[in-house]
Coordinates of C-alpha atoms and ligand atoms in Angstrom, one line a residue:
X342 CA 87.3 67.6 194.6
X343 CA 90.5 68.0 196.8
X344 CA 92.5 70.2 194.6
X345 CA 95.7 72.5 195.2
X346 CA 93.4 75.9 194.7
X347 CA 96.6 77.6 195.9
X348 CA 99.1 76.8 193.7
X349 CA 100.6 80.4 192.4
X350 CA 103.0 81.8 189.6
X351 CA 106.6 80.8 189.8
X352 CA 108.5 84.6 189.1
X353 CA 109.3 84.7 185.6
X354 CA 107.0 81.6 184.8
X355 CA 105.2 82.1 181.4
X356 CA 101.1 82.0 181.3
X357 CA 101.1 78.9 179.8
X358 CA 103.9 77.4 181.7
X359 CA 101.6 78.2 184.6
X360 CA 98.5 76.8 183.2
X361 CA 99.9 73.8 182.5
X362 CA 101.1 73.3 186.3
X363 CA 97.7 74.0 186.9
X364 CA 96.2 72.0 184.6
X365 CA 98.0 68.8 186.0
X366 CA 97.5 69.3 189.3
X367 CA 93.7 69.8 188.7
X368 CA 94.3 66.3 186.3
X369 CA 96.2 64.4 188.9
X370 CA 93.1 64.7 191.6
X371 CA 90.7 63.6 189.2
X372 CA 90.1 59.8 188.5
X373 CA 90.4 58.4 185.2
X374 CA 86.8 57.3 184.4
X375 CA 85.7 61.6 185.3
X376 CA 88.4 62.4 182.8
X377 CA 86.9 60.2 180.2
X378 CA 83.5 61.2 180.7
X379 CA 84.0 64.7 180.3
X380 CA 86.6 64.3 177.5
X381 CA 89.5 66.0 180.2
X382 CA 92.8 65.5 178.8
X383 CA 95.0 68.8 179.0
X384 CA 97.9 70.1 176.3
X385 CA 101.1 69.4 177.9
X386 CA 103.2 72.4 177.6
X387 CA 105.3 71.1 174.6
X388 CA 102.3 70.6 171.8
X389 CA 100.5 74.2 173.6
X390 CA 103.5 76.3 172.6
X391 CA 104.0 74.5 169.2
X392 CA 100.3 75.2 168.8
X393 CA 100.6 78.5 169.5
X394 CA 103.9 79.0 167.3
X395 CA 102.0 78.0 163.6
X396 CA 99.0 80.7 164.1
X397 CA 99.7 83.6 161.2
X398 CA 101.5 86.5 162.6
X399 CA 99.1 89.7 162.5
X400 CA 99.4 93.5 162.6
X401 CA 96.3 94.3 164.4
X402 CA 95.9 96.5 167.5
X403 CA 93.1 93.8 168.6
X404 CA 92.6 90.5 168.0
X405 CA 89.5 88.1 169.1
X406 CA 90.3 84.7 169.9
X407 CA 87.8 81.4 171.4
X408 CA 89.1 78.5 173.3
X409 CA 86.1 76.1 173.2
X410 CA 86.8 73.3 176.0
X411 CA 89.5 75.7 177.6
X412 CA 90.6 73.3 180.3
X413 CA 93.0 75.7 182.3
X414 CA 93.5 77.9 179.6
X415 CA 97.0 76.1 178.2
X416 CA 96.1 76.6 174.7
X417 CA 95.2 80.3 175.1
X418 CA 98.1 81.0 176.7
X419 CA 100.4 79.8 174.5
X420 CA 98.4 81.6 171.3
X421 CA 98.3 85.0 172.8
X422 CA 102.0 84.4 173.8
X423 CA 103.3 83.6 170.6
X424 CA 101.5 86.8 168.9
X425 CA 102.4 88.9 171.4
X426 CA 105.7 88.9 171.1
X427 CA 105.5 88.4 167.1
X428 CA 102.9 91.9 167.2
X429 CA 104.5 95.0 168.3
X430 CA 100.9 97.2 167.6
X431 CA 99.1 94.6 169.4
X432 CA 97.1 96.6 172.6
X433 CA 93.9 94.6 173.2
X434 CA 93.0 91.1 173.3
X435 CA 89.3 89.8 173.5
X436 CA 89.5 86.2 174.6
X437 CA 86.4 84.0 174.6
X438 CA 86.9 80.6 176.4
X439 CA 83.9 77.5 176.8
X440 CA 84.3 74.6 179.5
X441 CA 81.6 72.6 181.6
X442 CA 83.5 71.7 184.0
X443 CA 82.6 74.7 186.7
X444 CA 85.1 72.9 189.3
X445 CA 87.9 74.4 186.9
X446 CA 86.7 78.3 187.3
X447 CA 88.8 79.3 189.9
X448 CA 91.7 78.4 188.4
X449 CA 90.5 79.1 184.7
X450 CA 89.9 82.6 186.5
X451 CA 93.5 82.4 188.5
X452 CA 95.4 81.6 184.7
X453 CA 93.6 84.8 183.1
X454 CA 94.2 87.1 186.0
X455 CA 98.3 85.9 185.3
X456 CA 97.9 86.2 182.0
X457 CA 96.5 89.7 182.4
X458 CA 98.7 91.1 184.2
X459 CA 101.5 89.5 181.8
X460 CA 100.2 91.7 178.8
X461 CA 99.7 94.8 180.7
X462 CA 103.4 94.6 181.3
X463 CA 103.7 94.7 177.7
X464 CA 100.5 97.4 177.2
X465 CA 98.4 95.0 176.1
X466 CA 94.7 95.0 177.8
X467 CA 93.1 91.4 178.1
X468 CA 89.2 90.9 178.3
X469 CA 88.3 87.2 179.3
X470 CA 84.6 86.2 179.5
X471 CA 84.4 82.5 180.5
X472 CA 81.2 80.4 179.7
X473 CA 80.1 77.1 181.6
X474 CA 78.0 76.0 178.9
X475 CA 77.8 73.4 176.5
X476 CA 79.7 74.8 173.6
X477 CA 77.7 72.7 171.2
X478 CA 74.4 73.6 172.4
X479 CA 75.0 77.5 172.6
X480 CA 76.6 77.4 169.3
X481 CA 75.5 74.7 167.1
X482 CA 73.1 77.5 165.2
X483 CA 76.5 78.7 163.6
X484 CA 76.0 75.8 161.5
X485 CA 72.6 77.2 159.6
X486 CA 73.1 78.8 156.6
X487 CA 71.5 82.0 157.5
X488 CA 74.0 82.4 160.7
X489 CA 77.0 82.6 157.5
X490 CA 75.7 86.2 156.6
X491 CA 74.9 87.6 160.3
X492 CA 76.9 90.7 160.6
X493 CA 75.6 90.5 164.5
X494 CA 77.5 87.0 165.0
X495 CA 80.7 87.1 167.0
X496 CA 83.3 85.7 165.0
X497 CA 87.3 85.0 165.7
X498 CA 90.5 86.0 164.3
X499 CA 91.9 82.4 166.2
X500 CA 90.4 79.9 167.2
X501 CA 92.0 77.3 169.4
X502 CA 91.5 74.0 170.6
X503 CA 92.0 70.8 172.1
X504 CA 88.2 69.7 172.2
X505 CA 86.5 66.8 174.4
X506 CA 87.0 63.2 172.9
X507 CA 83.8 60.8 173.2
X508 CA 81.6 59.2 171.3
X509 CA 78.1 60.7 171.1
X510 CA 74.7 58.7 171.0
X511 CA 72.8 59.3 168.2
X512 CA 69.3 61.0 170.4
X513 CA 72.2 62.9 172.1
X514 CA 70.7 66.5 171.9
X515 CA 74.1 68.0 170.3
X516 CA 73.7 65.0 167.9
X517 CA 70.6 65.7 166.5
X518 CA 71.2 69.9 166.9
X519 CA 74.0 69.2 164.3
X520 CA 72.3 66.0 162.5
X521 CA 73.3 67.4 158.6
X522 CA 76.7 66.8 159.3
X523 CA 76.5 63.2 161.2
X524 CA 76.2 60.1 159.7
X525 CA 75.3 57.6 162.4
X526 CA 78.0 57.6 165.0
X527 CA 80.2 60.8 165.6
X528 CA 82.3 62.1 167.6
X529 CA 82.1 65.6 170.1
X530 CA 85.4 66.8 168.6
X531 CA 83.7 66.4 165.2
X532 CA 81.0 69.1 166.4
X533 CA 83.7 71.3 167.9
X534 CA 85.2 72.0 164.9
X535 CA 82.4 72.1 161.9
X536 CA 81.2 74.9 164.3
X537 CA 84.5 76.8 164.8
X538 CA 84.9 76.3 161.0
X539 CA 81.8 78.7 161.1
X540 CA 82.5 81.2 163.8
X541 CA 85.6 82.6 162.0
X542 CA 86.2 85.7 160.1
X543 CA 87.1 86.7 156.7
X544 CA 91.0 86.3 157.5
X545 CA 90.6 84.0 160.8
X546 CA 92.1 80.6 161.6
X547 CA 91.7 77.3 163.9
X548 CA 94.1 75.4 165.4
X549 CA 92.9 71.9 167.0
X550 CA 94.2 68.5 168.3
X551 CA 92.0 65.8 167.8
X552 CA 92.1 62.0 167.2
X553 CA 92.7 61.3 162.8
X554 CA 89.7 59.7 162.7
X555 CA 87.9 61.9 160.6
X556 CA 90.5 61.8 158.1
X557 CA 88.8 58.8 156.7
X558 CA 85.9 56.6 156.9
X559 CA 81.9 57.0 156.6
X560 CA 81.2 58.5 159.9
X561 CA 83.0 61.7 159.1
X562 CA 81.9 61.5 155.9
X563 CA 79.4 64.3 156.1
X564 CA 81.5 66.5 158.8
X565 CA 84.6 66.4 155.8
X566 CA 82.4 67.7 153.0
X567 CA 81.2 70.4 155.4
X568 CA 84.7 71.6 157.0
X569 CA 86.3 71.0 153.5
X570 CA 83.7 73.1 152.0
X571 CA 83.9 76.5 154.7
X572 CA 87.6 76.3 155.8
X573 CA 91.0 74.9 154.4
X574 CA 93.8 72.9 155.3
X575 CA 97.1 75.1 155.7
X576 CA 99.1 72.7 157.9
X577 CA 98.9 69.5 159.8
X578 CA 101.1 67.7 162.3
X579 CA 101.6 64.0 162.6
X580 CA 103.0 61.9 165.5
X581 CA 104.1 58.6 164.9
X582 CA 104.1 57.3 168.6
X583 CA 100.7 57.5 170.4
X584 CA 102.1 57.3 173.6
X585 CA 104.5 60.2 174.5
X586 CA 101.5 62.5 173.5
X587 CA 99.3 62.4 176.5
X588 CA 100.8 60.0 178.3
X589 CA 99.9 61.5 181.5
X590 CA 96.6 60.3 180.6
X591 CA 97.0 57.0 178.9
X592 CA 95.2 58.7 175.8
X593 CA 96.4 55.9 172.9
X594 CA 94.2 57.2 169.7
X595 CA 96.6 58.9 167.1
X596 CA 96.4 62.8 167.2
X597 CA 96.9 65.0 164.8
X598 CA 97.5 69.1 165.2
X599 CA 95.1 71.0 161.7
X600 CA 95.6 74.4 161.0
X601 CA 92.6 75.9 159.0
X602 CA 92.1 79.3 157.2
X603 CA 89.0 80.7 155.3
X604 CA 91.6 81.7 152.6
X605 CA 92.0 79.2 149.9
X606 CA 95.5 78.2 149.6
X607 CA 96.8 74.9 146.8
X608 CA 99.5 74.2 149.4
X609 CA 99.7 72.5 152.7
X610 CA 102.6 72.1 154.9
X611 CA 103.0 68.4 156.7
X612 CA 104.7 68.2 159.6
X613 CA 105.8 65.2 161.4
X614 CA 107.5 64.7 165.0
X615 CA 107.9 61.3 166.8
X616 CA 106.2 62.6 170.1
X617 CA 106.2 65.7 172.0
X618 CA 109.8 65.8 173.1
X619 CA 110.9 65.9 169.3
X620 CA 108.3 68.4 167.8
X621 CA 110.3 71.8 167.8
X622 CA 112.3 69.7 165.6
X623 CA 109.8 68.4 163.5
X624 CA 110.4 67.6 159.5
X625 CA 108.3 69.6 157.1
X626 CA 107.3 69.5 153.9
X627 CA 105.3 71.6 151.5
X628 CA 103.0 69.5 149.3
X629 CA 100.2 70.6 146.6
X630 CA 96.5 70.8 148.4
X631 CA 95.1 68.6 145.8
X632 CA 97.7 65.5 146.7
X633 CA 96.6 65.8 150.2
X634 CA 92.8 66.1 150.0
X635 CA 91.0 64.6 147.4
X636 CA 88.6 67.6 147.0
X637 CA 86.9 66.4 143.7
X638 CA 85.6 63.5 145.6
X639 CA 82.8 62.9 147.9
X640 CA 84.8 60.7 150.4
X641 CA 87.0 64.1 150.8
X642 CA 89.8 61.5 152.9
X643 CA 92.8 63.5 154.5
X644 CA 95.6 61.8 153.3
X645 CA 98.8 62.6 155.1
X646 CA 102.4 61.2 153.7
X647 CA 105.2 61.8 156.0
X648 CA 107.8 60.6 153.4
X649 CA 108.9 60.6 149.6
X650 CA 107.9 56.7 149.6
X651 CA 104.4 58.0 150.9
X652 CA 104.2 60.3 148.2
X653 CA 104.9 57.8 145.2
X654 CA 102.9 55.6 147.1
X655 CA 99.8 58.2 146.8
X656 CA 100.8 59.1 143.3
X657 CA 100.6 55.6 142.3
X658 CA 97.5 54.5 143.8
X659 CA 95.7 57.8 141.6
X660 CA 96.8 56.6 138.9
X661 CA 94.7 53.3 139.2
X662 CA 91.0 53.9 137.7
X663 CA 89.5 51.1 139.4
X664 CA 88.0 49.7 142.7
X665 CA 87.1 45.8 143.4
X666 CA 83.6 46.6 142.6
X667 CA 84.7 47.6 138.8
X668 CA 86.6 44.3 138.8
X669 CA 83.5 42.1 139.8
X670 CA 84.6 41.9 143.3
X671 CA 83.1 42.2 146.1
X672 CA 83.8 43.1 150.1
X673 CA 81.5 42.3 153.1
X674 CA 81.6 41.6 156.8
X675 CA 82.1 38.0 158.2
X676 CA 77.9 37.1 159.1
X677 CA 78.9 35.0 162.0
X678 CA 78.3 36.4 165.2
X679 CA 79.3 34.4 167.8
X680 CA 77.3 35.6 170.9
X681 CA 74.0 35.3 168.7
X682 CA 74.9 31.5 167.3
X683 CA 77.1 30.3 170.8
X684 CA 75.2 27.2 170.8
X685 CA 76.1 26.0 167.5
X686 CA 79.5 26.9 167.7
X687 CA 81.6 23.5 168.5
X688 CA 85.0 22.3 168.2
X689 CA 84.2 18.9 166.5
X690 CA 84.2 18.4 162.6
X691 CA 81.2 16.1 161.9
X692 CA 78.8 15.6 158.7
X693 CA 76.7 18.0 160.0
X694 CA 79.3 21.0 160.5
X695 CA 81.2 22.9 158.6
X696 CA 84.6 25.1 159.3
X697 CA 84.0 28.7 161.1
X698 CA 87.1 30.7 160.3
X699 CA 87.8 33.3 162.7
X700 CA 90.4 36.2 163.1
X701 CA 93.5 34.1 164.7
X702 CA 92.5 31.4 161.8
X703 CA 93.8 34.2 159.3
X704 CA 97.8 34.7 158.9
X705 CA 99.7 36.7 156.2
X706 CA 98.9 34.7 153.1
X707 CA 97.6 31.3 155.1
X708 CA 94.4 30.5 156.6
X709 CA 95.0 28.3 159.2
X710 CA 92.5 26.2 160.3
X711 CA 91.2 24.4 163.1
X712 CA 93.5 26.3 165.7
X713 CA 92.1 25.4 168.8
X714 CA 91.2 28.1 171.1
X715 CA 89.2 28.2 174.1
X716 CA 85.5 29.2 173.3
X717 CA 86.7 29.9 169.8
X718 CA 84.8 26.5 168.6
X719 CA 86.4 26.1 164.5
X720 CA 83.4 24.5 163.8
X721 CA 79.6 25.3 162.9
X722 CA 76.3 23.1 163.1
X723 CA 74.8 23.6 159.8
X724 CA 70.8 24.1 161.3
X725 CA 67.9 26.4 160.1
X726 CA 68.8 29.3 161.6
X727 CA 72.4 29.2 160.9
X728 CA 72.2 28.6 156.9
X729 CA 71.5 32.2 156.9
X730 CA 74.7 32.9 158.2
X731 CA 76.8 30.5 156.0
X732 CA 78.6 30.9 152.7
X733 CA 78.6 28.6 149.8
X734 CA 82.2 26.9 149.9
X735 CA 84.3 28.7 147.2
X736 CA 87.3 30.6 146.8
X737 CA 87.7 34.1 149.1
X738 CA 90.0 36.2 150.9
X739 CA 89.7 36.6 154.2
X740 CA 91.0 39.7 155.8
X741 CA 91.7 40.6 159.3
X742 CA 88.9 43.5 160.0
X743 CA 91.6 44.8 162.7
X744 CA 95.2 44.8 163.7
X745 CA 96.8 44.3 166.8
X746 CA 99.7 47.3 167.8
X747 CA 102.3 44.5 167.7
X748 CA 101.7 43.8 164.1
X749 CA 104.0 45.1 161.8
X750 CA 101.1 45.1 158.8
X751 CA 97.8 46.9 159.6
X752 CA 96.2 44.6 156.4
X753 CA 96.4 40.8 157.0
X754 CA 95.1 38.7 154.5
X755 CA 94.5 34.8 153.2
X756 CA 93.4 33.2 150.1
X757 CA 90.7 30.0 151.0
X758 CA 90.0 28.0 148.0
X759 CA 86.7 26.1 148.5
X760 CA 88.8 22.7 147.6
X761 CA 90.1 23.2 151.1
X762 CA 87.5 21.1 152.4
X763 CA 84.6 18.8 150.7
X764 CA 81.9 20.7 152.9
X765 CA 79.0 22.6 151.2
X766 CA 79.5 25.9 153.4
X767 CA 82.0 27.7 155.3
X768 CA 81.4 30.2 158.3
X769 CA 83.1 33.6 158.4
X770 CA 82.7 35.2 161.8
X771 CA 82.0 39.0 162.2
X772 CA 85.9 40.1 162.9
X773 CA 86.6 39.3 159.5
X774 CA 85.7 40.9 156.2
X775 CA 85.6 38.4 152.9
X776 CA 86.4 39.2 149.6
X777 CA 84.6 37.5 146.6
X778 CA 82.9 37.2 143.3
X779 CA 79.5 38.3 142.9
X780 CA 77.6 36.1 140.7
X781 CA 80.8 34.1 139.9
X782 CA 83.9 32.5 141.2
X783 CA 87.2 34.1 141.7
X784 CA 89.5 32.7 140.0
X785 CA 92.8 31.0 141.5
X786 CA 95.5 33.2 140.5
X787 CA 92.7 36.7 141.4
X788 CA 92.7 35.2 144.5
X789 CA 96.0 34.7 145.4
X790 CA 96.8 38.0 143.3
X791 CA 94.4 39.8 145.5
X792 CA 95.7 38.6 148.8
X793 CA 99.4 39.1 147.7
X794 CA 98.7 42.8 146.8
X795 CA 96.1 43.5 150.2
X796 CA 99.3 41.9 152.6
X797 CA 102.5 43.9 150.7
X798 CA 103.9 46.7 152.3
X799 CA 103.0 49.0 149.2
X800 CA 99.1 48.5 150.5
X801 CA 99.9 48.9 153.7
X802 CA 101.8 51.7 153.1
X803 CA 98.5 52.9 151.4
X804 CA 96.5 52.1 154.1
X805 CA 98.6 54.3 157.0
X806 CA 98.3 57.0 155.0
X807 CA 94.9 57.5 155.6
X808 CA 94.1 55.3 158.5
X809 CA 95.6 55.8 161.9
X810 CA 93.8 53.3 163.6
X811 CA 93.9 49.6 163.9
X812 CA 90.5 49.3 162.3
X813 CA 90.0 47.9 158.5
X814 CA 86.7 48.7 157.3
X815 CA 84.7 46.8 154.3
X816 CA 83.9 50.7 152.9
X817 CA 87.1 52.2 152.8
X818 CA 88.3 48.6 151.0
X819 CA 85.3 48.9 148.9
X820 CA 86.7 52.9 147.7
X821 CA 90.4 52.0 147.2
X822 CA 91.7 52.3 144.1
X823 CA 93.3 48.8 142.6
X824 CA 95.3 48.1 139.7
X825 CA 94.0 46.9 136.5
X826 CA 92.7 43.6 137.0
X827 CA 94.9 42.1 134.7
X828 CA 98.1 43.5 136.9
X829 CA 96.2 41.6 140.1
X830 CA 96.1 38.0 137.9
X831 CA 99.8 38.4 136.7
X832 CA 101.3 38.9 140.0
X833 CA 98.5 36.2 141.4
X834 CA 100.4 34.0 138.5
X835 CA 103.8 34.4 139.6
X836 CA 103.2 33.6 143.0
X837 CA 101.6 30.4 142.0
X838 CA 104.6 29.5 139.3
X839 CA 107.1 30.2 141.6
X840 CA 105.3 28.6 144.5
X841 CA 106.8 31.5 146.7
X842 CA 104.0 33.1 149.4
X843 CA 106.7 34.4 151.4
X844 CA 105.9 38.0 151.9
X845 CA 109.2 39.1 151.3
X846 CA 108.9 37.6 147.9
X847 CA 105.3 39.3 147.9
X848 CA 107.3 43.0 148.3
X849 CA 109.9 42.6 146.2
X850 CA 107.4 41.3 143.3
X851 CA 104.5 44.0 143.4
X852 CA 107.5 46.7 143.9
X853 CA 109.3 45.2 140.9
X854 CA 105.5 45.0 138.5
X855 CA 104.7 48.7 139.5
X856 CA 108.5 50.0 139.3
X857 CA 108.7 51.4 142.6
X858 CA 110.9 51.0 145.7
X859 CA 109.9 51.1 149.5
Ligands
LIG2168 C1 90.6 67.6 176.0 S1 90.2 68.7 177.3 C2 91.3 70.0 176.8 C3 91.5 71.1 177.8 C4 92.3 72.2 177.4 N1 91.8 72.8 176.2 C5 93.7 71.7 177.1 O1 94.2 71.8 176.0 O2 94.4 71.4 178.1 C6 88.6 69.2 176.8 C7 87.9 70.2 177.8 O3 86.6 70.4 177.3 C8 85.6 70.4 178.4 N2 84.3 70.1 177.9 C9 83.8 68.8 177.7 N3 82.6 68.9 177.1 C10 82.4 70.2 176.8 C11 81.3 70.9 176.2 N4 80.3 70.2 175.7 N5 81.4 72.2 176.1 C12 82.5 72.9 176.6 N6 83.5 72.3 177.2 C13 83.5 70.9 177.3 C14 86.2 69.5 179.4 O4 85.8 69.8 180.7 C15 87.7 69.7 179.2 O5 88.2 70.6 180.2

């Protein structure tokens, strides 16, 4: 790679300061796909040094810290930094740092000899060992329960990290080194930190950045009950744009910053800053552990309000008993999939088709349909092979299974009523999840109650505080909590009375029934 190997400290520059030049110069040589497939994106300066800030002032003479995925040593730098001028007895640092990519040692090596010679000018003495392995694979035995009472296992006062991002296969070796803690598809990060939350000691902490997903959702399922069960959530930072984060590198996924000790504490703080220009002024707010993790459960989802209205929001939601499944209801995924039925997918109503709703036939409370789209046939030949994939004609909701970023409303829904069209079947195709009854019919006002509630801004509301993607899954549908089923066919009434689907109506209705204002 044709990379500036001689770039040198500015006089006066700051490690981190340093590594971050580094780090982007090293970035801007490499091409986009080689970043994504070794899960390359490095800390700008801002989010290393806020990193850095939130680690627990210590007393200690020495201190132990890992970097796993160390890039050119940003994060490190801005840790040992912040404690050292926060630590007055502080005279030896033992820094541990992980990264495969062996084109970065002589700058990872170029960073700790500054950085070296930084603390000796405050009598501090730095040891850096740097190892181009696979942190997963040389470490993924921290996970056994035996490793937890190894008085010969290195462990850290801080660990810090910004880990690879990419998707793992599930024969991957690190997958199935780690398999109690994956459920089908996971993620690299995910490994990361279940085994940090293991290499720590008694009074040690982690700081990461990762994507949210494994706030919520089955595939983290496993990793949340583990990391909820060995370490705790002290603080977390959310930002509200994707893009300013690391836009250098086009990384969109929502990011949040965890801070997590082995000491229990009941309170977490949330933070929350637009991007990275904003976050030394970033809002906080101290909020009881239990409102913020649902502990007692098994889903263990990470929820993280931002607001007062995201509070109430959360409080009102708990206090709902029920899910659709206690109501009778039910939630699956469209069983139309249009590669695998192409050829009797057509655009012309006949005796022997019937409607195939897709996504762009679904608007807030309206299912519009045929909308003519090109290879989006609204039509389905009703054949052997395809009554598999059919639904009897009755009443549903249909509900977007993802948003786009311009929509205001991650949760788009429409009521169908099987007297929309004389047919015996109906097609739902795979990007949309339906709602019905099992063994039954929902009833008109359900329906429409159901589809009011799913599209208002107090659900959605809901939704963002666990979900930072665009995605809508059938599971965490299936695990939210509803109100009473009689609340869902009252405000399902209304609607119907009034003849008003407007959503603003919608909002000002369900805020009105459960007494709160968004
Ligand atoms: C998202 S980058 C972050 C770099 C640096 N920590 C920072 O904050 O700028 C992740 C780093 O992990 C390294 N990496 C990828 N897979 C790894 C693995 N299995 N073990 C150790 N390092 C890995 C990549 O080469 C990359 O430098």
């Amino acid at each position: 790679m044709n990379m500036d190997t001689h770039i040198q400290p500015i006089f006066g520059e700051t490690p981190s300061c340093f590594a971050e030049r580094v780090g982007f110069s090293y970035s801007s040589c490499s091409i986009q796909k080689e970043k994504k497939d070794k899960g390359q994106f490095f800390t700008p300066h801002g989010i290393a040094k806020f990193m850095g800030s939130i680690a627990t002032p210590t007393q200690s003479t020495t201190i132990r810290i890992l970097d796993p995925g160390c890039g050119s040593l940003v994060l490190s730098c801005a840790l040992i930094e912040s404690i050292a001028t926060t630590n007055n007895c502080l005279r030896e640092v033992i820094l541990d740092v992980y990264d495969t990519d062996t084109c970065l040692t002589p700058l990872i090596n170029k960073v700790a000899n500054y950085l070296k010679e930084w603390l000796e000018y405050r009598n501090i003495t730095l040891h850096t060992s740097l190892y181009n392995d696979d942190f997963v694979i040389s470490n993924h035995h921290y996970l056994s329960s035996q490793d937890l009472f190894d008085s010969n296992r290195v462990r850290y006062d801080y660990i810090i990290s910004n880990p690879p991002y990419f998707k793992l296969a599930k024969d991957d070796y690190r997958t199935q080194s780690c398999i109690d803690i994956v459920d089908g598809q996971t993620n690299i990060y995910a490994l990361f930190m279940a085994i940090c939350s293991r290499m720590l000691k008694d009074t040690g902490e982690m700081i990461f950045i990762t994507p949210r997903s494994f706030a919520s959702g089955r595939y983290f399922q496993s990793f949340r009950n583990f990391l909820f069960c060995n370490v705790s959530l002290d603080f977390v930072h959310l930002f509200s744009t994707r893009k300013d984060t690391f836009a250098k590198d086009d990384v969109l996924q929502e990011l949040i910053i965890s801070k997590f000790t082995t000491q229990n504490s009941d309170k977490v703080v949330v933070s929350y800053s637009n991007g990275v220009n904003d976050i030394e002024e970033s809002s906080r707010k101290e909020y009881s552990k239990l409102e913020i993790v649902d502990t007692g459960s098994d889903d263990k989802i990470l929820f993280i309000p931002t607001t007062d209205d995201g509070v109430n929001v959360l409080r009102l939601f708990r206090s709902w008993n029920g899910c659709m499944g206690d109501y009778g209801f039910k939630i699956s995924t469209g069983p139309v999939v249009a590669f695998r039925t192409q050829e009797h997918i057509v655009d012309q109503h006949d005796s022997n088709t019937v409607p195939l709703y897709w996504m762009h036939n679904v608007v807030k409370m309206l299912t519009d349909h045929p909308v003519v789209r090109k290879n989006k046939g609204q039509f389905i030949c009703i054949t052997q092979d395809t009554k598999q994939v059919l639904l009897p004609n009755k009443n549903y909701i249909f509900l977007r299974r993802m948003s786009s970023k311009d929509d205001d409303s991650r949760l788009i829904a429409a009521p169908y009523f099987g007297n929309m069209s004389k047919d015996k079947y109906v097609g739902v195709e795979n990007k949309l999840n339906y709602i019905y009854r099992v063994n039954g019919h929902l009833r008109r006002d359900e329906t429409i109650g159901l589809a009011a509630l799913l599209n208002s801004k107090l659900f959605d509301e809901y939704f963002r505080l666990f979900n930072g993607s665009i995605n809508v899954s059938a599971t965490e549908l299936r695990i939210m909590p509803f109100p009473p089923i009689d609340d869902i066919r009252k405000i399902g009434n209304k609607i119907i009375l009034n003849n008003n689907y407007s959503i603003d109506y919608i909002n000002s209705l369900v805020e009105r029934h459960f007494n709160i204002q968004l």
